[in-house]
XYZ file of C-alpha atoms in Angstrom:
701
model
C 123.138 -202.558 22.768
C 120.724 -200.703 24.912
C 118.531 -202.871 27.075
C 114.957 -202.282 28.023
C 112.294 -201.162 25.610
C 110.873 -197.880 26.720
C 113.255 -197.620 29.656
C 112.134 -200.451 31.887
C 115.484 -202.083 31.724
C 117.214 -199.063 30.285
C 120.726 -199.248 28.987
C 121.887 -196.366 31.119
C 122.823 -196.678 34.765
C 120.539 -197.804 37.522
C 119.697 -194.338 38.820
C 116.232 -193.305 38.576
C 112.940 -191.794 39.360
C 112.320 -189.600 42.392
C 108.898 -188.942 43.890
C 108.133 -186.260 46.454
C 106.628 -188.547 49.101
C 109.395 -190.543 50.875
C 106.916 -193.233 51.944
C 105.799 -193.752 48.362
C 109.409 -193.760 47.179
C 110.223 -196.561 49.616
C 107.462 -198.811 48.309
C 109.468 -199.497 45.151
C 112.999 -200.241 44.075
C 114.516 -197.857 41.555
C 114.215 -200.450 38.811
C 110.516 -200.907 39.576
C 109.992 -197.148 39.544
C 111.651 -196.832 36.166
C 109.552 -199.646 34.781
C 106.337 -198.140 36.118
C 107.361 -194.677 34.897
C 107.889 -196.080 31.403
C 104.419 -197.681 31.522
C 102.866 -194.450 32.769
C 104.511 -192.410 29.999
C 103.345 -194.954 27.426
C 99.751 -194.664 28.675
C 99.941 -190.890 28.560
C 101.270 -190.898 24.996
C 98.367 -193.097 23.936
C 95.778 -190.915 25.704
C 93.796 -188.154 23.990
C 95.713 -184.869 24.157
C 98.258 -186.585 26.418
C 95.824 -186.280 29.364
C 95.142 -189.177 31.712
C 92.391 -189.401 34.300
C 91.493 -191.974 36.929
C 88.626 -193.063 34.697
C 91.100 -194.136 31.986
C 93.213 -196.378 34.193
C 91.139 -199.560 34.302
C 91.440 -200.107 30.550
C 95.123 -199.171 30.344
C 96.604 -201.331 33.108
C 96.062 -204.707 31.456
C 99.754 -205.090 30.595
C 100.883 -204.709 34.217
C 101.670 -207.990 35.949
C 99.527 -208.906 38.987
C 97.151 -205.967 38.466
C 96.583 -206.818 34.803
C 96.660 -210.583 35.109
C 94.532 -211.136 38.206
C 91.897 -208.428 37.834
C 89.599 -207.977 34.867
C 89.022 -204.511 33.425
C 85.590 -204.419 35.069
C 87.063 -205.387 38.454
C 89.714 -202.689 38.178
C 87.095 -200.101 37.204
C 84.820 -201.093 40.100
C 87.667 -200.913 42.625
C 88.763 -197.467 41.397
C 85.160 -196.185 41.548
C 84.846 -197.393 45.125
C 88.194 -195.889 46.141
C 88.077 -192.435 44.524
C 85.314 -189.859 44.242
C 86.477 -187.707 41.325
C 87.233 -190.071 38.441
C 87.968 -187.175 36.086
C 90.866 -185.953 38.214
C 94.080 -185.530 36.230
C 96.425 -188.417 36.883
C 100.054 -187.598 37.634
C 102.738 -190.223 38.198
C 102.495 -190.223 42.003
C 98.731 -190.734 41.963
C 99.233 -193.530 39.446
C 101.667 -195.213 41.880
C 99.159 -194.963 44.733
C 96.385 -196.456 42.611
C 98.744 -199.183 41.459
C 99.667 -200.120 45.048
C 96.012 -200.313 46.057
C 95.111 -202.453 43.043
C 98.127 -204.661 43.673
C 97.064 -205.277 47.267
C 93.498 -205.944 46.101
C 94.693 -208.420 43.470
C 96.943 -210.168 45.988
C 94.137 -210.552 48.497
C 91.983 -212.077 45.765
C 94.410 -214.940 45.226
C 95.205 -215.362 48.908
C 98.942 -214.792 48.677
C 100.944 -212.142 46.938
C 103.856 -214.530 46.744
C 101.971 -216.625 44.224
C 102.023 -213.702 41.868
C 105.462 -212.226 42.313
C 106.563 -210.223 39.303
C 108.949 -207.569 38.129
C 106.585 -204.922 39.445
C 105.824 -206.578 42.784
C 107.420 -204.910 45.747
C 109.516 -207.456 47.658
C 108.592 -205.880 51.003
C 104.933 -206.747 50.436
C 105.724 -210.446 50.204
C 107.742 -211.554 53.183
C 108.351 -214.930 51.561
C 110.643 -213.199 49.076
C 112.821 -211.994 51.935
C 113.333 -215.551 53.153
C 116.745 -216.913 52.346
C 118.050 -220.418 52.849
C 120.826 -220.444 55.411
C 122.026 -223.707 53.891
C 122.320 -222.107 50.457
C 124.042 -219.064 51.912
C 126.567 -221.296 53.674
C 127.212 -223.191 50.439
C 127.767 -220.019 48.422
C 130.032 -218.580 51.122
C 132.127 -221.762 50.965
C 132.289 -221.456 47.163
C 133.430 -217.823 47.393
C 136.047 -218.607 50.044
C 137.374 -221.422 47.879
C 137.566 -219.581 44.554
C 138.435 -216.062 45.740
C 140.393 -216.782 48.912
C 143.710 -215.997 47.225
C 142.545 -212.906 45.350
C 145.076 -210.111 45.940
C 142.452 -207.599 47.011
C 139.764 -209.774 48.596
C 142.008 -211.976 50.728
C 142.115 -209.217 53.358
C 138.353 -209.812 53.872
C 138.194 -213.585 53.365
C 137.318 -216.159 54.500
C 133.738 -215.087 55.102
C 131.785 -216.587 57.977
C 128.971 -218.881 56.870
C 126.805 -218.066 59.883
C 127.299 -214.293 59.748
C 126.159 -211.491 57.448
C 129.715 -210.965 56.165
C 128.643 -211.896 52.643
C 126.058 -209.130 52.418
C 128.341 -206.544 54.004
C 131.254 -207.172 51.665
C 128.890 -207.252 48.680
C 127.993 -203.618 49.371
C 131.065 -202.254 47.583
C 130.593 -204.383 44.455
C 134.140 -205.751 44.223
C 133.267 -209.278 45.366
C 130.424 -209.649 42.855
C 132.581 -208.360 39.978
C 135.332 -210.834 40.884
C 132.795 -213.664 41.175
C 131.538 -212.924 37.653
C 135.104 -213.297 36.393
C 135.398 -216.653 38.146
C 132.220 -217.806 36.385
C 133.146 -216.454 32.935
C 136.834 -215.454 32.911
C 137.603 -212.155 31.222
C 134.070 -210.754 31.382
C 135.212 -207.760 33.441
C 138.517 -206.011 32.904
C 139.686 -205.757 36.496
C 141.432 -202.475 35.688
C 137.923 -200.986 35.595
C 136.928 -202.138 39.108
C 137.253 -199.560 41.863
C 139.358 -201.359 44.467
C 140.121 -199.345 47.572
C 139.561 -200.387 51.132
C 137.041 -197.557 51.541
C 135.024 -196.492 48.498
C 132.975 -193.328 48.234
C 129.299 -193.645 47.197
C 130.093 -192.751 43.576
C 132.784 -195.434 43.266
C 130.568 -198.004 44.954
C 127.715 -197.223 42.576
C 130.070 -197.564 39.594
C 131.099 -201.039 40.756
C 127.483 -202.131 41.136
C 126.582 -200.742 37.720
C 129.546 -202.599 36.200
C 128.480 -205.751 38.046
C 124.854 -205.636 36.922
C 125.613 -204.886 33.277
C 128.270 -207.618 33.255
C 125.902 -210.088 34.928
C 123.395 -209.473 32.140
C 126.173 -210.037 29.613
C 126.852 -213.572 30.913
C 123.184 -214.556 31.004
C 121.929 -213.546 34.464
C 118.431 -212.153 34.795
C 118.601 -208.873 36.712
C 115.351 -207.216 35.647
C 114.344 -206.392 39.192
C 117.717 -205.585 40.767
C 119.333 -202.151 41.020
C 122.476 -200.738 42.582
C 120.506 -199.401 45.525
C 119.479 -202.946 46.442
C 123.125 -203.859 47.069
C 123.804 -200.667 48.972
C 120.758 -201.362 51.175
C 121.886 -204.969 51.613
C 118.723 -206.668 50.343
C 119.813 -210.171 51.168
C 117.416 -212.143 48.963
C 118.401 -210.123 45.892
C 122.139 -210.387 46.592
C 121.859 -214.129 47.186
C 119.677 -214.503 44.089
C 122.321 -212.903 41.882
C 125.154 -214.877 43.491
C 123.253 -218.130 42.947
C 122.840 -217.341 39.249
C 126.525 -216.484 38.819
C 127.651 -219.685 40.552
C 125.181 -221.737 38.515
C 126.612 -220.308 35.276
C 130.112 -221.234 36.454
C 129.187 -224.794 37.403
C 127.321 -225.439 34.137
C 129.998 -223.856 31.940
C 131.452 -227.189 30.747
C 128.096 -228.668 29.727
C 128.465 -228.024 26.014
C 130.264 -229.743 23.161
C 132.791 -226.959 22.719
C 134.117 -227.335 26.265
C 133.440 -231.083 26.603
C 133.441 -232.771 23.175
C 133.217 -236.152 24.942
C 129.508 -235.422 25.433
C 128.955 -236.881 21.938
C 129.062 -240.243 23.711
C 125.509 -239.474 24.849
C 124.144 -239.623 21.270
C 124.273 -242.023 18.329
C 124.635 -239.946 15.176
C 125.361 -236.452 13.883
C 121.665 -235.510 13.796
C 121.434 -236.221 17.504
C 124.609 -234.180 18.026
C 122.905 -231.118 16.548
C 119.947 -231.693 18.869
C 122.308 -232.020 21.825
C 123.999 -228.738 20.884
C 120.660 -226.922 21.067
C 119.815 -228.144 24.587
C 120.260 -225.914 27.650
C 123.022 -227.098 30.007
C 120.593 -228.331 32.660
C 119.025 -230.761 30.195
C 122.443 -231.969 29.060
C 123.259 -232.595 32.732
C 120.078 -234.673 33.002
C 121.033 -236.733 29.949
C 124.509 -237.287 31.301
C 123.259 -238.397 34.708
C 120.773 -240.880 33.252
C 123.441 -242.130 30.823
C 125.767 -242.905 33.733
C 122.965 -244.410 35.835
C 122.087 -246.736 32.965
C 125.711 -247.911 32.848
C 125.483 -248.589 36.581
C 122.468 -250.830 36.038
C 120.099 -248.421 37.755
C 116.612 -249.313 36.575
C 114.846 -246.020 37.061
C 115.203 -242.777 35.118
C 115.700 -239.557 37.026
C 112.568 -237.635 36.109
C 112.911 -234.722 38.510
C 114.613 -232.642 35.881
C 111.615 -230.843 34.447
C 111.083 -227.598 32.553
C 107.767 -227.356 34.366
C 109.511 -226.676 37.652
C 110.805 -223.287 38.771
C 113.476 -222.333 41.231
C 111.721 -221.186 44.388
C 111.631 -217.436 45.034
C 114.121 -217.708 47.881
C 116.879 -218.376 45.368
C 116.004 -215.862 42.714
C 115.038 -212.219 42.661
C 111.258 -211.656 42.533
C 111.052 -211.210 38.779
C 113.382 -214.142 38.154
C 111.258 -216.459 40.244
C 108.333 -215.453 38.061
C 109.926 -215.380 34.653
C 112.777 -217.808 34.405
C 111.760 -221.383 33.786
C 114.661 -223.563 34.789
C 115.536 -227.188 35.209
C 116.783 -228.728 38.425
C 117.276 -231.979 40.235
C 115.637 -233.216 43.400
C 116.658 -236.594 44.727
C 114.221 -236.797 47.644
C 112.019 -239.302 45.847
C 115.068 -241.433 45.111
C 116.234 -241.540 48.757
C 119.757 -240.737 47.588
C 119.871 -244.020 45.660
C 120.593 -242.259 42.366
C 123.572 -240.455 43.903
C 124.965 -243.719 45.259
C 124.787 -245.406 41.832
C 126.172 -242.335 40.064
C 129.228 -242.085 42.315
C 129.790 -245.845 42.215
C 130.012 -245.873 38.416
C 132.205 -242.742 38.270
C 134.574 -243.681 41.112
C 134.163 -247.364 42.006
C 137.498 -247.316 43.845
C 135.961 -245.107 46.520
C 132.616 -246.901 46.882
C 131.251 -248.186 50.170
C 129.012 -251.300 49.894
C 126.891 -250.180 52.823
C 125.751 -246.993 51.043
C 122.955 -248.817 49.205
C 122.127 -251.222 52.022
C 121.666 -248.646 54.771
C 118.007 -247.815 55.402
C 118.230 -244.483 57.194
C 118.151 -241.692 54.551
C 120.386 -239.383 56.594
C 123.001 -242.117 57.035
C 122.916 -242.858 53.312
C 123.286 -239.163 52.522
C 126.314 -238.939 54.816
C 127.932 -241.925 53.093
C 127.289 -240.318 49.693
C 129.032 -237.130 50.784
C 131.963 -239.134 52.185
C 132.258 -240.881 48.799
C 132.286 -237.470 47.065
C 134.940 -236.253 49.508
C 137.194 -239.198 48.637
C 136.772 -238.293 44.957
C 137.957 -234.776 45.756
C 134.582 -233.138 45.063
C 133.620 -230.012 46.942
C 130.558 -230.096 49.120
C 127.729 -227.898 47.920
C 125.167 -229.442 50.227
C 124.701 -231.271 53.508
C 123.097 -234.619 54.214
C 119.937 -232.752 55.171
C 119.928 -230.951 51.812
C 120.008 -234.312 50.043
C 117.184 -235.725 52.135
C 115.059 -232.598 51.912
C 115.824 -232.147 48.234
C 117.276 -228.627 48.098
C 116.985 -228.015 44.338
C 119.640 -225.326 43.970
C 122.267 -227.167 45.967
C 121.526 -230.538 44.378
C 122.000 -228.958 40.960
C 125.286 -227.403 42.096
C 126.479 -230.737 43.500
C 125.675 -232.750 40.350
C 127.245 -230.085 38.107
C 130.391 -230.117 40.230
C 130.579 -233.912 40.028
C 130.390 -233.588 36.229
C 133.171 -230.997 36.225
C 135.361 -233.148 38.445
C 134.797 -236.552 36.839
C 132.354 -236.980 33.944
C 133.163 -240.626 33.160
C 133.011 -240.039 29.392
C 135.438 -241.578 26.921
C 137.583 -239.790 24.352
C 137.169 -242.265 21.510
C 138.269 -240.768 18.189
C 135.260 -242.300 16.451
C 132.863 -240.278 18.577
C 134.841 -237.041 18.502
C 134.914 -237.253 14.687
C 131.194 -236.434 14.714
C 132.106 -232.882 15.640
C 134.402 -232.468 12.650
C 131.455 -232.862 10.270
C 129.591 -229.932 11.814
C 130.004 -226.452 10.291
C 132.091 -223.902 12.166
C 129.519 -221.178 12.822
C 131.653 -218.939 15.012
C 130.052 -215.721 13.737
C 126.518 -217.123 13.993
C 127.293 -218.366 17.508
C 128.535 -214.925 18.602
C 125.505 -213.140 17.166
C 123.112 -215.689 18.680
C 124.727 -215.137 22.065
C 124.442 -211.333 21.835
C 120.799 -211.389 20.751
C 119.903 -214.030 23.353
C 121.358 -212.079 26.267
C 119.791 -208.848 24.983
C 116.325 -210.436 24.822
C 116.751 -212.036 28.253
C 117.694 -208.625 29.668
C 114.257 -207.302 28.705
C 112.512 -209.538 31.241
C 110.356 -211.656 28.929
C 108.198 -214.375 30.470
C 110.452 -217.177 29.222
C 114.214 -217.391 29.609
C 115.864 -218.081 26.252
C 118.587 -220.720 26.144
C 118.862 -220.930 22.349
C 117.263 -218.405 19.993
C 116.979 -220.894 17.141
C 114.913 -223.271 19.284
C 113.181 -221.091 21.851
C 111.789 -218.500 19.406
C 110.125 -220.973 17.061
C 106.649 -220.631 18.569
C 106.755 -216.848 18.094
C 105.594 -215.965 21.611
C 108.845 -214.526 22.988
C 109.341 -212.565 19.763
C 105.884 -211.054 20.205
C 106.716 -210.171 23.822
C 109.959 -208.536 22.707
C 108.182 -206.563 19.987
C 105.654 -205.342 22.566
C 108.458 -204.143 24.833
C 110.286 -202.413 21.996
C 107.107 -200.860 20.557
C 104.361 -201.005 23.227
C 100.902 -201.767 21.891
C 102.042 -203.004 18.484
C 101.081 -206.657 19.108
C 97.512 -207.864 18.617
C 97.349 -210.222 21.583
C 93.801 -211.307 20.723
C 95.111 -213.429 17.853
C 98.276 -214.651 19.616
C 98.606 -218.109 21.184
C 100.371 -218.489 24.516
C 102.662 -221.506 25.150
C 102.450 -224.401 25.509
C 101.251 -224.566 21.892
C 100.303 -228.036 20.681
C 98.871 -227.171 17.281
C 101.632 -226.345 14.744
C 99.465 -223.862 12.828
C 99.158 -221.735 15.991
C 102.938 -221.326 16.030
C 102.821 -220.292 12.368
C 100.089 -217.743 13.201
C 102.269 -216.229 15.940
C 105.272 -216.063 13.627
C 103.201 -214.626 10.791
C 102.275 -211.770 13.100
C 105.975 -211.365 13.989
C 106.815 -210.991 10.280
C 103.845 -208.682 9.666
C 104.929 -206.366 12.506
C 108.504 -206.451 11.210
C 107.311 -205.194 7.835
C 105.213 -202.564 9.623
C 108.431 -201.401 11.306
C 110.096 -201.312 7.848
C 112.396 -204.262 8.461
C 113.916 -205.782 5.324
C 112.072 -209.121 5.138
C 112.061 -210.052 1.456
C 110.623 -213.548 0.926
C 110.477 -214.164 4.689
C 107.422 -215.959 6.091
C 106.381 -216.978 9.589
C 107.115 -220.607 8.782
C 110.806 -219.747 8.332
C 110.932 -218.864 12.040
C 108.942 -221.979 12.985
C 111.457 -224.087 11.038
C 114.371 -222.435 12.870
C 116.028 -220.831 9.827
C 119.161 -219.482 11.498
C 120.117 -216.740 9.055
C 116.613 -215.331 8.801
C 116.129 -215.391 12.576
C 119.440 -213.576 13.083
C 118.516 -211.045 10.382
C 115.201 -210.345 12.115
C 116.758 -210.048 15.567
C 119.449 -207.672 14.356
C 116.851 -205.356 12.815
C 114.735 -205.592 15.970
C 117.666 -204.701 18.210
C 118.698 -201.866 15.914
C 115.141 -200.516 15.850
C 115.064 -200.637 19.665
C 118.270 -198.618 19.900
C 117.131 -196.011 17.387
C 113.734 -195.655 19.099
C 115.335 -195.173 22.508
C 117.559 -192.462 21.054
C 114.639 -190.849 19.249
C 112.633 -190.727 22.489
C 115.480 -188.842 24.176
C 115.893 -186.298 21.405
C 112.926 -184.098 22.228
C 114.029 -181.460 19.740
C 113.734 -183.860 16.815
C 109.927 -183.392 16.529
C 109.471 -186.971 15.433
C 112.452 -187.036 13.077
C 113.956 -190.509 12.968
C 117.454 -191.092 14.294
C 119.679 -192.657 11.662
C 122.953 -194.544 11.679
C 124.528 -191.449 10.116
C 123.373 -189.352 13.086
C 125.038 -191.761 15.513
C 128.241 -191.763 13.476
C 128.350 -187.965 13.275
C 127.516 -187.567 16.978
C 130.421 -189.842 17.961
C 132.904 -188.048 15.704
C 131.664 -184.664 16.922
C 132.086 -185.663 20.587
C 135.642 -186.894 20.032
C 136.547 -183.857 17.930
C 135.187 -181.237 20.340
C 136.882 -182.861 23.327
C 140.278 -182.688 21.642
C 140.541 -186.297 20.474
C 142.692 -187.110 17.457
C 140.892 -190.193 16.101
C 138.004 -190.447 13.657
C 135.528 -193.133 12.563
C 134.748 -193.231 8.823
C 132.014 -195.860 9.235
C 131.001 -198.622 11.620
C 133.238 -200.987 9.664
C 136.296 -198.723 9.744
C 139.214 -201.137 10.319
C 141.157 -198.465 12.209
C 138.683 -198.948 15.071
C 140.369 -202.254 15.935
C 142.955 -200.530 18.161
C 140.190 -199.186 20.433
C 141.594 -195.656 20.663
C 138.530 -194.003 19.105
C 136.152 -195.551 21.655
C 138.414 -194.718 24.555
C 138.443 -191.086 23.386
C 134.666 -191.216 22.962
C 134.156 -192.585 26.486
C 136.525 -189.953 27.856
C 134.575 -187.235 26.018
C 131.252 -188.209 27.641
C 132.778 -188.772 31.095
C 136.302 -187.341 31.478
C 137.091 -189.378 34.604
C 136.021 -192.679 33.007
C 139.287 -193.605 31.310
C 142.594 -194.024 33.097
C 144.928 -193.316 30.183
C 147.909 -194.799 31.986
C 146.228 -198.198 31.497
C 145.663 -197.747 27.753
C 148.000 -199.417 25.235
C 149.004 -198.102 21.793
C 146.846 -200.805 20.201
C 149.520 -201.853 17.747
C 149.831 -205.587 18.416
C 146.948 -208.065 18.608
C 147.474 -208.397 22.359
C 147.404 -204.611 22.858
C 144.206 -204.383 20.802
C 142.573 -207.050 22.974
C 143.613 -205.233 26.152
C 142.070 -201.973 24.913
C 138.892 -203.721 23.739
C 138.467 -205.414 27.124
C 138.931 -202.079 28.896
C 136.424 -200.327 26.588
C 133.668 -202.854 27.287
C 134.120 -202.714 31.063
C 134.340 -198.903 31.146
C 131.162 -198.615 29.085
C 129.331 -201.027 31.400
C 130.699 -199.194 34.424
C 129.173 -195.954 33.120
C 125.823 -197.674 32.658
C 125.786 -198.973 29.084
C 123.948 -202.261 28.646
C 126.048 -203.961 25.971
C 126.481 -207.587 24.968
C 129.436 -207.591 22.590
C 132.715 -209.479 22.997
C 136.180 -207.985 22.740
C 136.593 -209.786 19.395
C 133.718 -207.698 18.047
C 135.921 -204.625 18.541
C 139.262 -206.066 17.448
C 137.684 -207.623 14.338
C 135.415 -204.566 13.799
C 132.050 -206.340 13.698
C 130.048 -203.421 12.360
C 126.754 -204.489 13.941
C 128.251 -204.643 17.400
C 130.273 -201.455 16.743
C 127.002 -199.664 15.981
C 125.372 -200.964 19.158
C 128.376 -199.928 21.256
C 128.393 -196.405 19.803
C 124.620 -196.035 20.154
C 124.702 -197.294 23.735
C 127.318 -194.690 24.701
C 125.253 -192.011 22.954
C 122.101 -193.170 24.771
C 123.838 -193.053 28.144
C 125.211 -189.568 27.446
C 121.874 -188.114 26.347
C 120.149 -189.490 29.464
C 122.418 -187.473 31.734
C 121.087 -184.142 33.032
C 122.514 -181.296 30.951
C 124.184 -179.735 33.971
C 126.121 -182.971 34.645
C 127.582 -183.265 31.149
C 131.116 -182.184 30.246
C 131.371 -178.486 29.430
C 130.330 -177.612 25.908
C 127.859 -180.473 25.561
C 124.138 -179.899 25.316
C 121.027 -181.830 24.441
C 120.884 -180.117 21.095
C 124.260 -181.482 20.199
C 123.338 -184.030 17.628
C 125.960 -183.495 15.015
C 125.243 -182.873 11.379
C 122.115 -184.303 9.824
C 124.297 -184.891 6.792
C 122.605 -186.592 3.906
C 125.960 -187.514 2.419
C 126.374 -190.382 4.897
C 123.501 -192.749 4.287
C 122.518 -195.841 6.178
C 123.754 -197.905 3.289
C 126.993 -198.011 5.279
C 125.258 -200.728 7.277
C 126.525 -203.650 5.226
C 124.942 -206.807 6.588
C 126.828 -209.252 4.427
C 128.916 -210.226 7.441
C 126.179 -212.655 8.415
C 124.586 -212.901 4.950
C 121.347 -212.682 6.818
C 119.817 -209.281 6.210
C 118.372 -208.571 2.820
C 118.668 -205.200 1.099
C 118.530 -203.287 4.348
C 118.917 -199.582 3.674
C 117.914 -198.364 7.104
C 115.034 -196.201 5.908
C 112.318 -195.711 8.470
C-alpha cells in the first residue's frame, strides 16, 4: 500500500530532493520538498510541450495551500509581474521554489500571521509559533515514557528522562524510543527484531529506525504528512513532541470502543444506538461517557467543551496536523474543575473530600482533584495549573486515563447481549482500517475516523481522487463541508462515481446515493479500486521505459517472482491468493532480493506452525516499513493470504525498489527489469469475492 499520490507522501523512504543552493534547501523539510517537487512535475506535465514559464505559474498554483487559498490568481499574477522582469523565462524547480517562498511570505503578510495558515507546505521556521512547545506537556509525556518504558531491556540504560532537560529530544534521535512507544500504544505493531538497537548507531541504522517509526506511526493512525527522518535527526522539538503526543493519545483512547470495553453499551438504550456508538470516534465516546457519569452524580450541566469545531493547537501537532486534523478535546476551565470533582466522586466515592466542591480558589480545588485521583491510583497527566488554564491535550489524557483506570460501567448480561445481535464483520473491519489509515496518510483536509460515516458527503473522496490523479476533480461543482443540503452530498458522490467510471473502476449499478447512505460493501469496493489504481499509477510513473503502457497485476506478480528467482530464492508465488504464501518465506526472499542486508535469516522461522507463520509475518511487515514501504496490512493478512493486501505488499516493495538509484540496487538489477509482459497471467486472478464488494473487476485499464 503505497502512500502519497504523485509522491507527496510517497511509499518509499523519507529521502528526497536535493537542490544546489544550500540556503534554499534549508527553507524546506525533505517531505515538503518532495511534495512541492510532485506539484511542480504535475504542472510541467500539464503544460504545453512540457515547458513552464513564470507567466504560467499564477494559474497553476491554486492547489497549493497558503499560496492558493489566500491569493487569487490575479493577485499571484500581479505579484509575479512586480517581482520578475522576464515572465517568459523557463521555470526550473529551484526557481519555482524561490517564487513559492516569495508568494508564501506575501500571502502570510496579507493575513497578518503565517501561523493562521499553517499547512503541509508551510515551512515551520517561518512561523515561530510552531516551534513553541509546552513545557507542561513535555513534562507529562516524559513522565508517561518513564512509567511505561522504564523497565525496557534496552532503554532502561537511558531512563528515567529528565522532565526539565532536552533528554527526550536527544534520545529520540536514534529512533528506538519512538518505535518502542508505538508498541506500547498498539502492542505488536513493530517487530522489535527489526529495530536497530545498539548503544551507538551509524547514520544508516538511525535512518532505518526513523523510517520504520514513521511508517508504523501511519499504520496506527498518526498523521505524519509533514514529518521526515531528517526532522528527528535535527531534533526539531515541536515535530518530535507532536508525534509523541499522537502516539500517547492513541494509547490512552485504545479502550474506548465496544470491542475492548463492551460495557459501553450501558451508554445507549437499544441496538440501533449501539451501531451509532460503534461509528463514533473515541473522543466522542469519551464525551458521552463523561456526561453519563456526571448525570449519575446529579451534575446539572452538560460538558459542552468537546467539540469537533475545535482543533488541537499547533504546539501539540506538526504544522500540517494542526491544519488538517479536526479533533475533539476537553477543556474544564469554564467549569472551574467542578466537573472533575463530580466525576471522581461518582467513580470513587470512598476517596472523595467534601471540601473539593466547597473551596472557592480554583487552584486549591484543582489540587484536591489531583489528590483524589492519586488516591484512586490514577497517574497524573497534568498539574493544577493545567486544569485551571485548560490545557486541552493534558485534560484529554487525564480523562482518558481515568476511564482506563475506573470507568464505572456495569457488566449486566442484559446490556452485553446487545452485542451478540450484531454481525461479526471482522473482514470488513480490517479492510475499513487499512483504507482509513491509507487515506489519512495522504494528508486530506479532514481526518477520517470511520470511512462509512466520514466519506458520506463525498468531499474527502474527491480530495483523495485529486491526490491520486491530480486535476481529475471538477471543483467548481463540488460542495465543501459543512454541507447542510442533502442533495449537495449526492452531487459530490455522483462526481465520485463518475470519476471512478472514468478511471475504469467496476461500478455496476453503483450511484452516488449509495455512498451517501453508507453502503459498506460498495464503499469498500470503491476504496479498494482507488487504492489499487494509486499503486499502479505510482508504478507506471516510475517505469519510464513503458511509454504509457499500463502496469498490471500480472506485471507485479512476474516482477516479484523474477526478483526472487534471480537472487537465488527457492520459493514462488502462483497468484496473490497462493496459500503457500502464508509461511512468509516468499516475501522474506523478495525483501532480501531488493536489499540483501534487510533480512536477518537467523531470526526467520520455518513457517510450519501457526505461531511460526505469525512470527514471520510480523517480521516481514516491519522489515518492509524499515526499508521505506508505506503499508497498512496486519500480520493476519499474510498468514490468511488476503489477496488484496498481498497485492499491496508486493506492489509497495516493487515501488520502493524501482525508486532506488540504479547504482544502489543489488547487482544484476536494472530499471528495465520488469519481468515478462506475459498475457497468460491476466488480472482476472484478482478475485474480489473475499469481501463480496467488487463487481466483475477484470483489472483492465
